């Protein structure tokens, strides 16, 4: 079975296993059940396919799959929009390219100008593999690392102990990051650098391996971050994402805070310190927070 078809088969099995007959709105077919969710014949029935045809899909033996079949499976499996798009990508992957390896991404000049205007909030510009293209001083103050251009944010998140120390909701943030890598791998099945990164993270981190095998997929989304700064204390951020209009593979990640919140009042203090002393900022009494402007 090719790697493309193996990925499609594994995704179908994972989505079938999570959906019971009752959830799918049908009576369970008679006989002993050896799967936690739908049987192949039950899913085939729901999608209007023959059991033999669906079995060929899960076994990677069906070369061509129509959009109508994919849409029928998506409806039967109750996939959301991201999962549906992922299913289509896996069934019809991008053609393999035999040209030289792509050049490193260059940051969009407009996005660089934008990040320079955001010196009052932490911000970073990411490429499609989670490669850092640019970041500002406040990001270093908050995350505890400079994350210079060329740094892998994914490696920081999973291999740098500082990430687990500072990000209080690390499991939620990290699981979402794995789901976005899974989505990227569907879009770019022949990106060798991306596949190598995934293999590296899976072999070095049990959490990554577990989340990867779950086959959850997400587009880059705003997952709030709760940061425990060693001196400033607890910081709470919502995350906003701005996609470059000239290169949709580049995303500006902006850490925002509620107006008048303890975090919002701390940011100017963090920004006033030199990057080398960014950890040594005074804390602010959360009890002094004001709720009015």
PDB file of C-alpha atoms in Angstrom:
ATOM      1  CA  UNK A   1       0.000   0.000   0.000  1.00  0.00           C
ATOM      2  CA  UNK A   2       1.381   3.429  -0.916  1.00  0.00           C
ATOM      3  CA  UNK A   3       1.960   5.982   1.835  1.00  0.00           C
ATOM      4  CA  UNK A   4      -0.842   8.125   0.387  1.00  0.00           C
ATOM      5  CA  UNK A   5      -3.392   5.328   0.461  1.00  0.00           C
ATOM      6  CA  UNK A   6      -2.196   4.122   3.861  1.00  0.00           C
ATOM      7  CA  UNK A   7      -2.892   7.588   5.288  1.00  0.00           C
ATOM      8  CA  UNK A   8      -6.375   7.613   3.751  1.00  0.00           C
ATOM      9  CA  UNK A   9      -7.150   4.135   5.083  1.00  0.00           C
ATOM     10  CA  UNK A  10      -5.947   4.998   8.583  1.00  0.00           C
ATOM     11  CA  UNK A  11      -8.017   8.190   8.670  1.00  0.00           C
ATOM     12  CA  UNK A  12     -11.162   6.355   7.558  1.00  0.00           C
ATOM     13  CA  UNK A  13     -10.660   3.661  10.200  1.00  0.00           C
ATOM     14  CA  UNK A  14     -10.080   6.241  12.928  1.00  0.00           C
ATOM     15  CA  UNK A  15     -13.245   8.172  12.058  1.00  0.00           C
ATOM     16  CA  UNK A  16     -15.256   4.936  11.756  1.00  0.00           C
ATOM     17  CA  UNK A  17     -14.038   3.755  15.177  1.00  0.00           C
ATOM     18  CA  UNK A  18     -15.216   6.926  16.920  1.00  0.00           C
ATOM     19  CA  UNK A  19     -18.827   6.770  15.619  1.00  0.00           C
ATOM     20  CA  UNK A  20     -21.285   4.232  17.040  1.00  0.00           C
ATOM     21  CA  UNK A  21     -24.373   3.015  15.146  1.00  0.00           C
ATOM     22  CA  UNK A  22     -26.588   4.917  17.571  1.00  0.00           C
ATOM     23  CA  UNK A  23     -24.666   8.143  16.959  1.00  0.00           C
ATOM     24  CA  UNK A  24     -24.951   7.520  13.223  1.00  0.00           C
ATOM     25  CA  UNK A  25     -28.722   7.087  13.521  1.00  0.00           C
ATOM     26  CA  UNK A  26     -28.990   3.403  12.565  1.00  0.00           C
ATOM     27  CA  UNK A  27     -29.652   0.105  14.310  1.00  0.00           C
ATOM     28  CA  UNK A  28     -26.510  -1.944  14.879  1.00  0.00           C
ATOM     29  CA  UNK A  29     -26.193  -4.819  12.431  1.00  0.00           C
ATOM     30  CA  UNK A  30     -26.591  -8.219  14.124  1.00  0.00           C
ATOM     31  CA  UNK A  31     -23.589 -10.301  15.184  1.00  0.00           C
ATOM     32  CA  UNK A  32     -20.570  -9.974  17.448  1.00  0.00           C
ATOM     33  CA  UNK A  33     -18.841  -6.588  17.374  1.00  0.00           C
ATOM     34  CA  UNK A  34     -15.053  -6.447  17.245  1.00  0.00           C
ATOM     35  CA  UNK A  35     -14.763  -2.699  16.668  1.00  0.00           C
ATOM     36  CA  UNK A  36     -15.586   0.215  19.015  1.00  0.00           C
ATOM     37  CA  UNK A  37     -17.569   2.070  16.387  1.00  0.00           C
ATOM     38  CA  UNK A  38     -19.166   1.316  13.039  1.00  0.00           C
ATOM     39  CA  UNK A  39     -18.471  -1.852  11.125  1.00  0.00           C
ATOM     40  CA  UNK A  40     -17.345  -1.539   7.536  1.00  0.00           C
ATOM     41  CA  UNK A  41     -20.673  -2.799   6.266  1.00  0.00           C
ATOM     42  CA  UNK A  42     -22.543  -0.280   8.426  1.00  0.00           C
ATOM     43  CA  UNK A  43     -20.518   2.631   7.104  1.00  0.00           C
ATOM     44  CA  UNK A  44     -20.900   1.351   3.551  1.00  0.00           C
ATOM     45  CA  UNK A  45     -24.668   1.219   4.080  1.00  0.00           C
ATOM     46  CA  UNK A  46     -24.748   4.770   5.446  1.00  0.00           C
ATOM     47  CA  UNK A  47     -22.688   6.092   2.521  1.00  0.00           C
ATOM     48  CA  UNK A  48     -24.649   4.169  -0.124  1.00  0.00           C
ATOM     49  CA  UNK A  49     -21.651   2.030  -1.114  1.00  0.00           C
ATOM     50  CA  UNK A  50     -21.132  -1.684  -1.424  1.00  0.00           C
ATOM     51  CA  UNK A  51     -19.216  -3.294   1.424  1.00  0.00           C
ATOM     52  CA  UNK A  52     -16.675  -4.624  -1.064  1.00  0.00           C
ATOM     53  CA  UNK A  53     -16.025  -1.155  -2.501  1.00  0.00           C
ATOM     54  CA  UNK A  54     -15.600   0.406   0.938  1.00  0.00           C
ATOM     55  CA  UNK A  55     -13.316  -2.441   2.015  1.00  0.00           C
ATOM     56  CA  UNK A  56     -11.081  -1.697  -0.954  1.00  0.00           C
ATOM     57  CA  UNK A  57     -10.867   1.917   0.217  1.00  0.00           C
ATOM     58  CA  UNK A  58      -9.723   0.919   3.703  1.00  0.00           C
ATOM     59  CA  UNK A  59      -7.280  -1.595   2.282  1.00  0.00           C
ATOM     60  CA  UNK A  60      -5.727   0.951  -0.060  1.00  0.00           C
ATOM     61  CA  UNK A  61      -6.779  -0.997  -3.160  1.00  0.00           C
ATOM     62  CA  UNK A  62      -9.000   1.645  -4.760  1.00  0.00           C
ATOM     63  CA  UNK A  63      -6.955   3.880  -7.053  1.00  0.00           C
ATOM     64  CA  UNK A  64      -9.553   6.457  -8.086  1.00  0.00           C
ATOM     65  CA  UNK A  65     -12.192   7.849  -5.742  1.00  0.00           C
ATOM     66  CA  UNK A  66     -14.835  10.289  -6.907  1.00  0.00           C
ATOM     67  CA  UNK A  67     -15.748  13.465  -5.062  1.00  0.00           C
ATOM     68  CA  UNK A  68     -19.288  12.120  -4.732  1.00  0.00           C
ATOM     69  CA  UNK A  69     -18.040   9.065  -2.838  1.00  0.00           C
ATOM     70  CA  UNK A  70     -15.854  11.218  -0.591  1.00  0.00           C
ATOM     71  CA  UNK A  71     -18.737  13.551   0.188  1.00  0.00           C
ATOM     72  CA  UNK A  72     -20.993  10.590   0.960  1.00  0.00           C
ATOM     73  CA  UNK A  73     -18.385   9.203   3.363  1.00  0.00           C
ATOM     74  CA  UNK A  74     -17.938  12.617   4.972  1.00  0.00           C
ATOM     75  CA  UNK A  75     -21.680  12.861   5.597  1.00  0.00           C
ATOM     76  CA  UNK A  76     -21.911   9.320   6.928  1.00  0.00           C
ATOM     77  CA  UNK A  77     -18.945   9.860   9.261  1.00  0.00           C
ATOM     78  CA  UNK A  78     -20.261  13.291  10.311  1.00  0.00           C
ATOM     79  CA  UNK A  79     -16.982  14.996   9.505  1.00  0.00           C
ATOM     80  CA  UNK A  80     -16.588  18.711  10.110  1.00  0.00           C
ATOM     81  CA  UNK A  81     -15.352  21.049   7.373  1.00  0.00           C
ATOM     82  CA  UNK A  82     -11.661  20.598   8.223  1.00  0.00           C
ATOM     83  CA  UNK A  83     -11.967  16.807   8.359  1.00  0.00           C
ATOM     84  CA  UNK A  84     -13.868  16.797   5.063  1.00  0.00           C
ATOM     85  CA  UNK A  85     -11.123  18.842   3.386  1.00  0.00           C
ATOM     86  CA  UNK A  86      -8.508  16.522   4.879  1.00  0.00           C
ATOM     87  CA  UNK A  87     -10.346  13.484   3.496  1.00  0.00           C
ATOM     88  CA  UNK A  88     -10.331  14.999  -0.006  1.00  0.00           C
ATOM     89  CA  UNK A  89      -6.625  15.845   0.278  1.00  0.00           C
ATOM     90  CA  UNK A  90      -5.754  12.291   1.321  1.00  0.00           C
ATOM     91  CA  UNK A  91      -7.792  10.802  -1.518  1.00  0.00           C
ATOM     92  CA  UNK A  92      -6.279  13.061  -4.168  1.00  0.00           C
ATOM     93  CA  UNK A  93      -2.855  14.136  -2.854  1.00  0.00           C
ATOM     94  CA  UNK A  94      -0.808  16.809  -4.559  1.00  0.00           C
ATOM     95  CA  UNK A  95       1.364  15.435  -7.393  1.00  0.00           C
ATOM     96  CA  UNK A  96       4.856  14.400  -6.423  1.00  0.00           C
ATOM     97  CA  UNK A  97       7.488  16.908  -7.434  1.00  0.00           C
ATOM     98  CA  UNK A  98      10.940  15.740  -8.477  1.00  0.00           C
ATOM     99  CA  UNK A  99      12.492  19.201  -8.590  1.00  0.00           C
ATOM    100  CA  UNK A 100      15.053  20.470  -6.116  1.00  0.00           C
ATOM    101  CA  UNK A 101      14.037  21.041  -2.537  1.00  0.00           C
ATOM    102  CA  UNK A 102      12.082  24.297  -2.162  1.00  0.00           C
ATOM    103  CA  UNK A 103      13.983  27.345  -0.987  1.00  0.00           C
ATOM    104  CA  UNK A 104      13.542  28.529   2.567  1.00  0.00           C
ATOM    105  CA  UNK A 105      10.532  30.757   3.078  1.00  0.00           C
ATOM    106  CA  UNK A 106      11.227  34.476   3.087  1.00  0.00           C
ATOM    107  CA  UNK A 107       9.054  36.593   5.373  1.00  0.00           C
ATOM    108  CA  UNK A 108       6.480  38.698   3.591  1.00  0.00           C
ATOM    109  CA  UNK A 109       7.684  42.356   3.760  1.00  0.00           C
ATOM    110  CA  UNK A 110       4.201  43.560   4.588  1.00  0.00           C
ATOM    111  CA  UNK A 111       3.913  41.117   7.474  1.00  0.00           C
ATOM    112  CA  UNK A 112       7.345  42.252   8.734  1.00  0.00           C
ATOM    113  CA  UNK A 113       6.160  45.858   8.730  1.00  0.00           C
ATOM    114  CA  UNK A 114       3.053  44.796  10.608  1.00  0.00           C
ATOM    115  CA  UNK A 115       4.977  42.895  13.279  1.00  0.00           C
ATOM    116  CA  UNK A 116       7.198  45.952  13.821  1.00  0.00           C
ATOM    117  CA  UNK A 117       4.121  48.007  14.679  1.00  0.00           C
ATOM    118  CA  UNK A 118       3.047  45.423  17.282  1.00  0.00           C
ATOM    119  CA  UNK A 119       5.744  46.154  19.843  1.00  0.00           C
ATOM    120  CA  UNK A 120       3.064  46.384  22.566  1.00  0.00           C
ATOM    121  CA  UNK A 121       2.007  42.697  22.274  1.00  0.00           C
ATOM    122  CA  UNK A 122       3.914  39.422  21.747  1.00  0.00           C
ATOM    123  CA  UNK A 123       3.886  38.362  18.090  1.00  0.00           C
ATOM    124  CA  UNK A 124       5.616  35.954  15.728  1.00  0.00           C
ATOM    125  CA  UNK A 125       5.426  35.116  12.043  1.00  0.00           C
ATOM    126  CA  UNK A 126       5.285  31.409  11.193  1.00  0.00           C
ATOM    127  CA  UNK A 127       5.767  29.501   7.957  1.00  0.00           C
ATOM    128  CA  UNK A 128       3.868  26.400   6.938  1.00  0.00           C
ATOM    129  CA  UNK A 129       5.939  23.879   8.942  1.00  0.00           C
ATOM    130  CA  UNK A 130       5.831  26.059  12.025  1.00  0.00           C
ATOM    131  CA  UNK A 131       9.200  27.608  11.132  1.00  0.00           C
ATOM    132  CA  UNK A 132       9.713  30.993  12.773  1.00  0.00           C
ATOM    133  CA  UNK A 133      10.158  33.737  10.165  1.00  0.00           C
ATOM    134  CA  UNK A 134      10.155  36.674  12.604  1.00  0.00           C
ATOM    135  CA  UNK A 135       9.283  37.499  16.221  1.00  0.00           C
ATOM    136  CA  UNK A 136       9.442  40.440  18.594  1.00  0.00           C
ATOM    137  CA  UNK A 137      11.015  41.130  21.968  1.00  0.00           C
ATOM    138  CA  UNK A 138       7.800  40.718  23.931  1.00  0.00           C
ATOM    139  CA  UNK A 139       7.408  37.189  22.615  1.00  0.00           C
ATOM    140  CA  UNK A 140      10.816  36.319  24.043  1.00  0.00           C
ATOM    141  CA  UNK A 141       9.857  37.905  27.359  1.00  0.00           C
ATOM    142  CA  UNK A 142       6.694  35.815  27.535  1.00  0.00           C
ATOM    143  CA  UNK A 143       7.971  32.463  26.219  1.00  0.00           C
ATOM    144  CA  UNK A 144      11.501  32.629  27.608  1.00  0.00           C
ATOM    145  CA  UNK A 145      13.224  32.004  24.284  1.00  0.00           C
ATOM    146  CA  UNK A 146      14.277  34.358  21.492  1.00  0.00           C
ATOM    147  CA  UNK A 147      12.999  32.071  18.681  1.00  0.00           C
ATOM    148  CA  UNK A 148      15.241  33.539  16.015  1.00  0.00           C
ATOM    149  CA  UNK A 149      14.314  33.211  12.311  1.00  0.00           C
ATOM    150  CA  UNK A 150      14.834  29.622  11.214  1.00  0.00           C
ATOM    151  CA  UNK A 151      13.861  28.235  14.609  1.00  0.00           C
ATOM    152  CA  UNK A 152      11.183  25.541  14.611  1.00  0.00           C
ATOM    153  CA  UNK A 153       8.304  26.549  16.866  1.00  0.00           C
ATOM    154  CA  UNK A 154       7.247  22.887  16.927  1.00  0.00           C
ATOM    155  CA  UNK A 155      10.640  21.841  18.291  1.00  0.00           C
ATOM    156  CA  UNK A 156      10.433  24.601  20.897  1.00  0.00           C
ATOM    157  CA  UNK A 157       6.969  23.414  21.912  1.00  0.00           C
ATOM    158  CA  UNK A 158       7.877  19.732  22.241  1.00  0.00           C
ATOM    159  CA  UNK A 159      11.616  19.572  22.887  1.00  0.00           C
ATOM    160  CA  UNK A 160      12.392  22.645  24.982  1.00  0.00           C
ATOM    161  CA  UNK A 161      11.545  22.108  28.669  1.00  0.00           C
ATOM    162  CA  UNK A 162      10.911  25.843  29.028  1.00  0.00           C
ATOM    163  CA  UNK A 163       7.759  25.464  26.903  1.00  0.00           C
ATOM    164  CA  UNK A 164       6.215  22.943  29.289  1.00  0.00           C
ATOM    165  CA  UNK A 165       7.266  25.031  32.277  1.00  0.00           C
ATOM    166  CA  UNK A 166       5.768  28.281  31.002  1.00  0.00           C
ATOM    167  CA  UNK A 167       2.655  27.210  29.089  1.00  0.00           C
ATOM    168  CA  UNK A 168       0.245  26.191  31.832  1.00  0.00           C
ATOM    169  CA  UNK A 169      -2.262  24.684  29.380  1.00  0.00           C
ATOM    170  CA  UNK A 170       0.515  22.953  27.451  1.00  0.00           C
ATOM    171  CA  UNK A 171      -1.459  19.738  26.717  1.00  0.00           C
ATOM    172  CA  UNK A 172      -4.254  21.697  25.013  1.00  0.00           C
ATOM    173  CA  UNK A 173      -1.835  23.876  23.023  1.00  0.00           C
ATOM    174  CA  UNK A 174       0.409  20.961  22.086  1.00  0.00           C
ATOM    175  CA  UNK A 175      -2.445  18.668  21.015  1.00  0.00           C
ATOM    176  CA  UNK A 176      -3.764  21.419  18.738  1.00  0.00           C
ATOM    177  CA  UNK A 177      -0.281  21.823  17.245  1.00  0.00           C
ATOM    178  CA  UNK A 178      -0.105  18.106  16.421  1.00  0.00           C
ATOM    179  CA  UNK A 179      -3.549  18.305  14.806  1.00  0.00           C
ATOM    180  CA  UNK A 180      -2.331  21.164  12.584  1.00  0.00           C
ATOM    181  CA  UNK A 181       0.753  19.144  11.613  1.00  0.00           C
ATOM    182  CA  UNK A 182      -1.552  16.261  10.679  1.00  0.00           C
ATOM    183  CA  UNK A 183      -3.572  18.662   8.512  1.00  0.00           C
ATOM    184  CA  UNK A 184      -0.411  20.020   6.877  1.00  0.00           C
ATOM    185  CA  UNK A 185       0.783  16.501   6.090  1.00  0.00           C
ATOM    186  CA  UNK A 186      -2.470  15.906   4.206  1.00  0.00           C
ATOM    187  CA  UNK A 187      -1.965  19.078   2.179  1.00  0.00           C
ATOM    188  CA  UNK A 188       1.711  18.331   1.525  1.00  0.00           C
ATOM    189  CA  UNK A 189       2.124  14.537   1.415  1.00  0.00           C
ATOM    190  CA  UNK A 190       5.488  14.777  -0.377  1.00  0.00           C
ATOM    191  CA  UNK A 191       7.078  17.500   1.751  1.00  0.00           C
ATOM    192  CA  UNK A 192      10.101  15.563   2.975  1.00  0.00           C
ATOM    193  CA  UNK A 193      11.118  18.175   5.542  1.00  0.00           C
ATOM    194  CA  UNK A 194       7.626  18.153   7.044  1.00  0.00           C
ATOM    195  CA  UNK A 195       7.512  14.348   7.163  1.00  0.00           C
ATOM    196  CA  UNK A 196      10.966  14.256   8.766  1.00  0.00           C
ATOM    197  CA  UNK A 197       9.848  16.742  11.426  1.00  0.00           C
ATOM    198  CA  UNK A 198       6.763  14.661  12.212  1.00  0.00           C
ATOM    199  CA  UNK A 199       8.801  11.444  12.424  1.00  0.00           C
ATOM    200  CA  UNK A 200      11.329  13.139  14.707  1.00  0.00           C
ATOM    201  CA  UNK A 201       8.674  14.454  17.068  1.00  0.00           C
ATOM    202  CA  UNK A 202       6.772  11.155  17.126  1.00  0.00           C
ATOM    203  CA  UNK A 203       9.870   9.160  18.055  1.00  0.00           C
ATOM    204  CA  UNK A 204      11.039  11.579  20.740  1.00  0.00           C
ATOM    205  CA  UNK A 205       7.740  12.430  22.431  1.00  0.00           C
ATOM    206  CA  UNK A 206       5.099   9.938  23.537  1.00  0.00           C
ATOM    207  CA  UNK A 207       2.438  12.654  23.625  1.00  0.00           C
ATOM    208  CA  UNK A 208       3.036  13.493  19.967  1.00  0.00           C
ATOM    209  CA  UNK A 209       2.856   9.812  19.017  1.00  0.00           C
ATOM    210  CA  UNK A 210      -0.432   9.372  20.894  1.00  0.00           C
ATOM    211  CA  UNK A 211      -2.050  12.491  19.454  1.00  0.00           C
ATOM    212  CA  UNK A 212      -0.794  11.692  15.954  1.00  0.00           C
ATOM    213  CA  UNK A 213      -2.292   8.209  16.081  1.00  0.00           C
ATOM    214  CA  UNK A 214      -5.635   9.752  17.066  1.00  0.00           C
ATOM    215  CA  UNK A 215      -5.837  11.330  13.555  1.00  0.00           C
ATOM    216  CA  UNK A 216      -7.401  14.552  14.833  1.00  0.00           C
ATOM    217  CA  UNK A 217      -7.001  17.342  12.272  1.00  0.00           C
ATOM    218  CA  UNK A 218      -7.298  21.105  12.707  1.00  0.00           C
ATOM    219  CA  UNK A 219      -6.491  24.174  10.723  1.00  0.00           C
ATOM    220  CA  UNK A 220      -4.424  26.750  12.551  1.00  0.00           C
ATOM    221  CA  UNK A 221      -6.844  28.092  15.125  1.00  0.00           C
ATOM    222  CA  UNK A 222      -6.795  30.465  18.064  1.00  0.00           C
ATOM    223  CA  UNK A 223      -5.985  28.437  21.179  1.00  0.00           C
ATOM    224  CA  UNK A 224      -5.755  30.641  24.264  1.00  0.00           C
ATOM    225  CA  UNK A 225      -2.456  30.455  26.137  1.00  0.00           C
ATOM    226  CA  UNK A 226      -1.962  30.691  29.868  1.00  0.00           C
ATOM    227  CA  UNK A 227       1.655  31.512  30.686  1.00  0.00           C
ATOM    228  CA  UNK A 228       3.401  31.215  34.042  1.00  0.00           C
ATOM    229  CA  UNK A 229       6.151  33.827  33.946  1.00  0.00           C
ATOM    230  CA  UNK A 230       8.879  33.208  36.553  1.00  0.00           C
ATOM    231  CA  UNK A 231       8.643  36.774  37.916  1.00  0.00           C
ATOM    232  CA  UNK A 232       5.539  38.424  36.492  1.00  0.00           C
ATOM    233  CA  UNK A 233       3.311  35.501  37.415  1.00  0.00           C
ATOM    234  CA  UNK A 234       0.286  34.249  35.496  1.00  0.00           C
ATOM    235  CA  UNK A 235      -0.406  35.785  32.091  1.00  0.00           C
ATOM    236  CA  UNK A 236      -3.493  35.071  29.988  1.00  0.00           C
ATOM    237  CA  UNK A 237      -3.586  35.552  26.226  1.00  0.00           C
ATOM    238  CA  UNK A 238      -6.058  35.025  23.434  1.00  0.00           C
ATOM    239  CA  UNK A 239      -4.415  34.221  20.108  1.00  0.00           C
ATOM    240  CA  UNK A 240      -5.329  35.964  16.877  1.00  0.00           C
ATOM    241  CA  UNK A 241      -4.037  34.761  13.510  1.00  0.00           C
ATOM    242  CA  UNK A 242      -3.515  36.970  10.465  1.00  0.00           C
ATOM    243  CA  UNK A 243      -2.772  35.187   7.171  1.00  0.00           C
ATOM    244  CA  UNK A 244      -0.544  36.957   4.668  1.00  0.00           C
ATOM    245  CA  UNK A 245      -2.574  38.092   1.634  1.00  0.00           C
ATOM    246  CA  UNK A 246       0.449  37.452  -0.588  1.00  0.00           C
ATOM    247  CA  UNK A 247       1.517  34.090   0.861  1.00  0.00           C
ATOM    248  CA  UNK A 248      -1.194  32.085   2.663  1.00  0.00           C
ATOM    249  CA  UNK A 249       1.522  29.817   4.094  1.00  0.00           C
ATOM    250  CA  UNK A 250       2.641  32.672   6.359  1.00  0.00           C
ATOM    251  CA  UNK A 251       0.681  33.459   9.513  1.00  0.00           C
ATOM    252  CA  UNK A 252       1.157  36.266  11.979  1.00  0.00           C
ATOM    253  CA  UNK A 253       0.397  34.974  15.476  1.00  0.00           C
ATOM    254  CA  UNK A 254      -0.581  37.782  17.847  1.00  0.00           C
ATOM    255  CA  UNK A 255      -0.956  37.326  21.625  1.00  0.00           C
ATOM    256  CA  UNK A 256      -3.729  39.662  22.822  1.00  0.00           C
ATOM    257  CA  UNK A 257      -4.982  40.442  26.312  1.00  0.00           C
ATOM    258  CA  UNK A 258      -8.275  41.731  27.649  1.00  0.00           C
ATOM    259  CA  UNK A 259      -8.146  45.515  28.168  1.00  0.00           C
ATOM    260  CA  UNK A 260      -7.432  46.560  31.778  1.00  0.00           C
ATOM    261  CA  UNK A 261      -6.597  42.973  32.760  1.00  0.00           C
ATOM    262  CA  UNK A 262      -3.491  42.192  34.872  1.00  0.00           C
ATOM    263  CA  UNK A 263      -1.845  40.821  31.725  1.00  0.00           C
ATOM    264  CA  UNK A 264      -2.593  43.983  29.746  1.00  0.00           C
ATOM    265  CA  UNK A 265      -1.059  46.120  32.505  1.00  0.00           C
ATOM    266  CA  UNK A 266       2.034  43.948  32.661  1.00  0.00           C
ATOM    267  CA  UNK A 267       2.825  44.074  28.954  1.00  0.00           C
ATOM    268  CA  UNK A 268       4.176  47.667  28.941  1.00  0.00           C
ATOM    269  CA  UNK A 269       6.411  46.729  31.871  1.00  0.00           C
ATOM    270  CA  UNK A 270       7.677  43.666  30.036  1.00  0.00           C
ATOM    271  CA  UNK A 271       8.282  45.754  26.922  1.00  0.00           C
ATOM    272  CA  UNK A 272      10.298  48.333  28.868  1.00  0.00           C
ATOM    273  CA  UNK A 273      12.939  45.824  29.916  1.00  0.00           C
ATOM    274  CA  UNK A 274      15.878  44.931  27.745  1.00  0.00           C
ATOM    275  CA  UNK A 275      15.600  41.484  26.136  1.00  0.00           C
ATOM    276  CA  UNK A 276      18.520  40.209  28.239  1.00  0.00           C
ATOM    277  CA  UNK A 277      16.633  41.146  31.414  1.00  0.00           C
ATOM    278  CA  UNK A 278      13.143  40.242  30.214  1.00  0.00           C
ATOM    279  CA  UNK A 279      12.667  37.639  32.967  1.00  0.00           C
ATOM    280  CA  UNK A 280      13.374  40.161  35.712  1.00  0.00           C
ATOM    281  CA  UNK A 281      10.128  42.104  35.632  1.00  0.00           C
ATOM    282  CA  UNK A 282       8.088  43.081  38.672  1.00  0.00           C
ATOM    283  CA  UNK A 283       4.798  41.359  39.302  1.00  0.00           C
ATOM    284  CA  UNK A 284       1.468  43.169  39.417  1.00  0.00           C
ATOM    285  CA  UNK A 285      -1.155  42.564  42.064  1.00  0.00           C
ATOM    286  CA  UNK A 286      -4.152  41.028  40.204  1.00  0.00           C
ATOM    287  CA  UNK A 287      -6.402  42.412  42.906  1.00  0.00           C
ATOM    288  CA  UNK A 288      -5.675  45.920  41.664  1.00  0.00           C
ATOM    289  CA  UNK A 289      -7.358  45.173  38.345  1.00  0.00           C
ATOM    290  CA  UNK A 290      -9.870  47.716  37.050  1.00  0.00           C
ATOM    291  CA  UNK A 291     -12.922  46.681  35.090  1.00  0.00           C
ATOM    292  CA  UNK A 292     -13.812  50.124  33.802  1.00  0.00           C
ATOM    293  CA  UNK A 293     -12.062  52.317  31.286  1.00  0.00           C
TER     294      UNK A 293
END
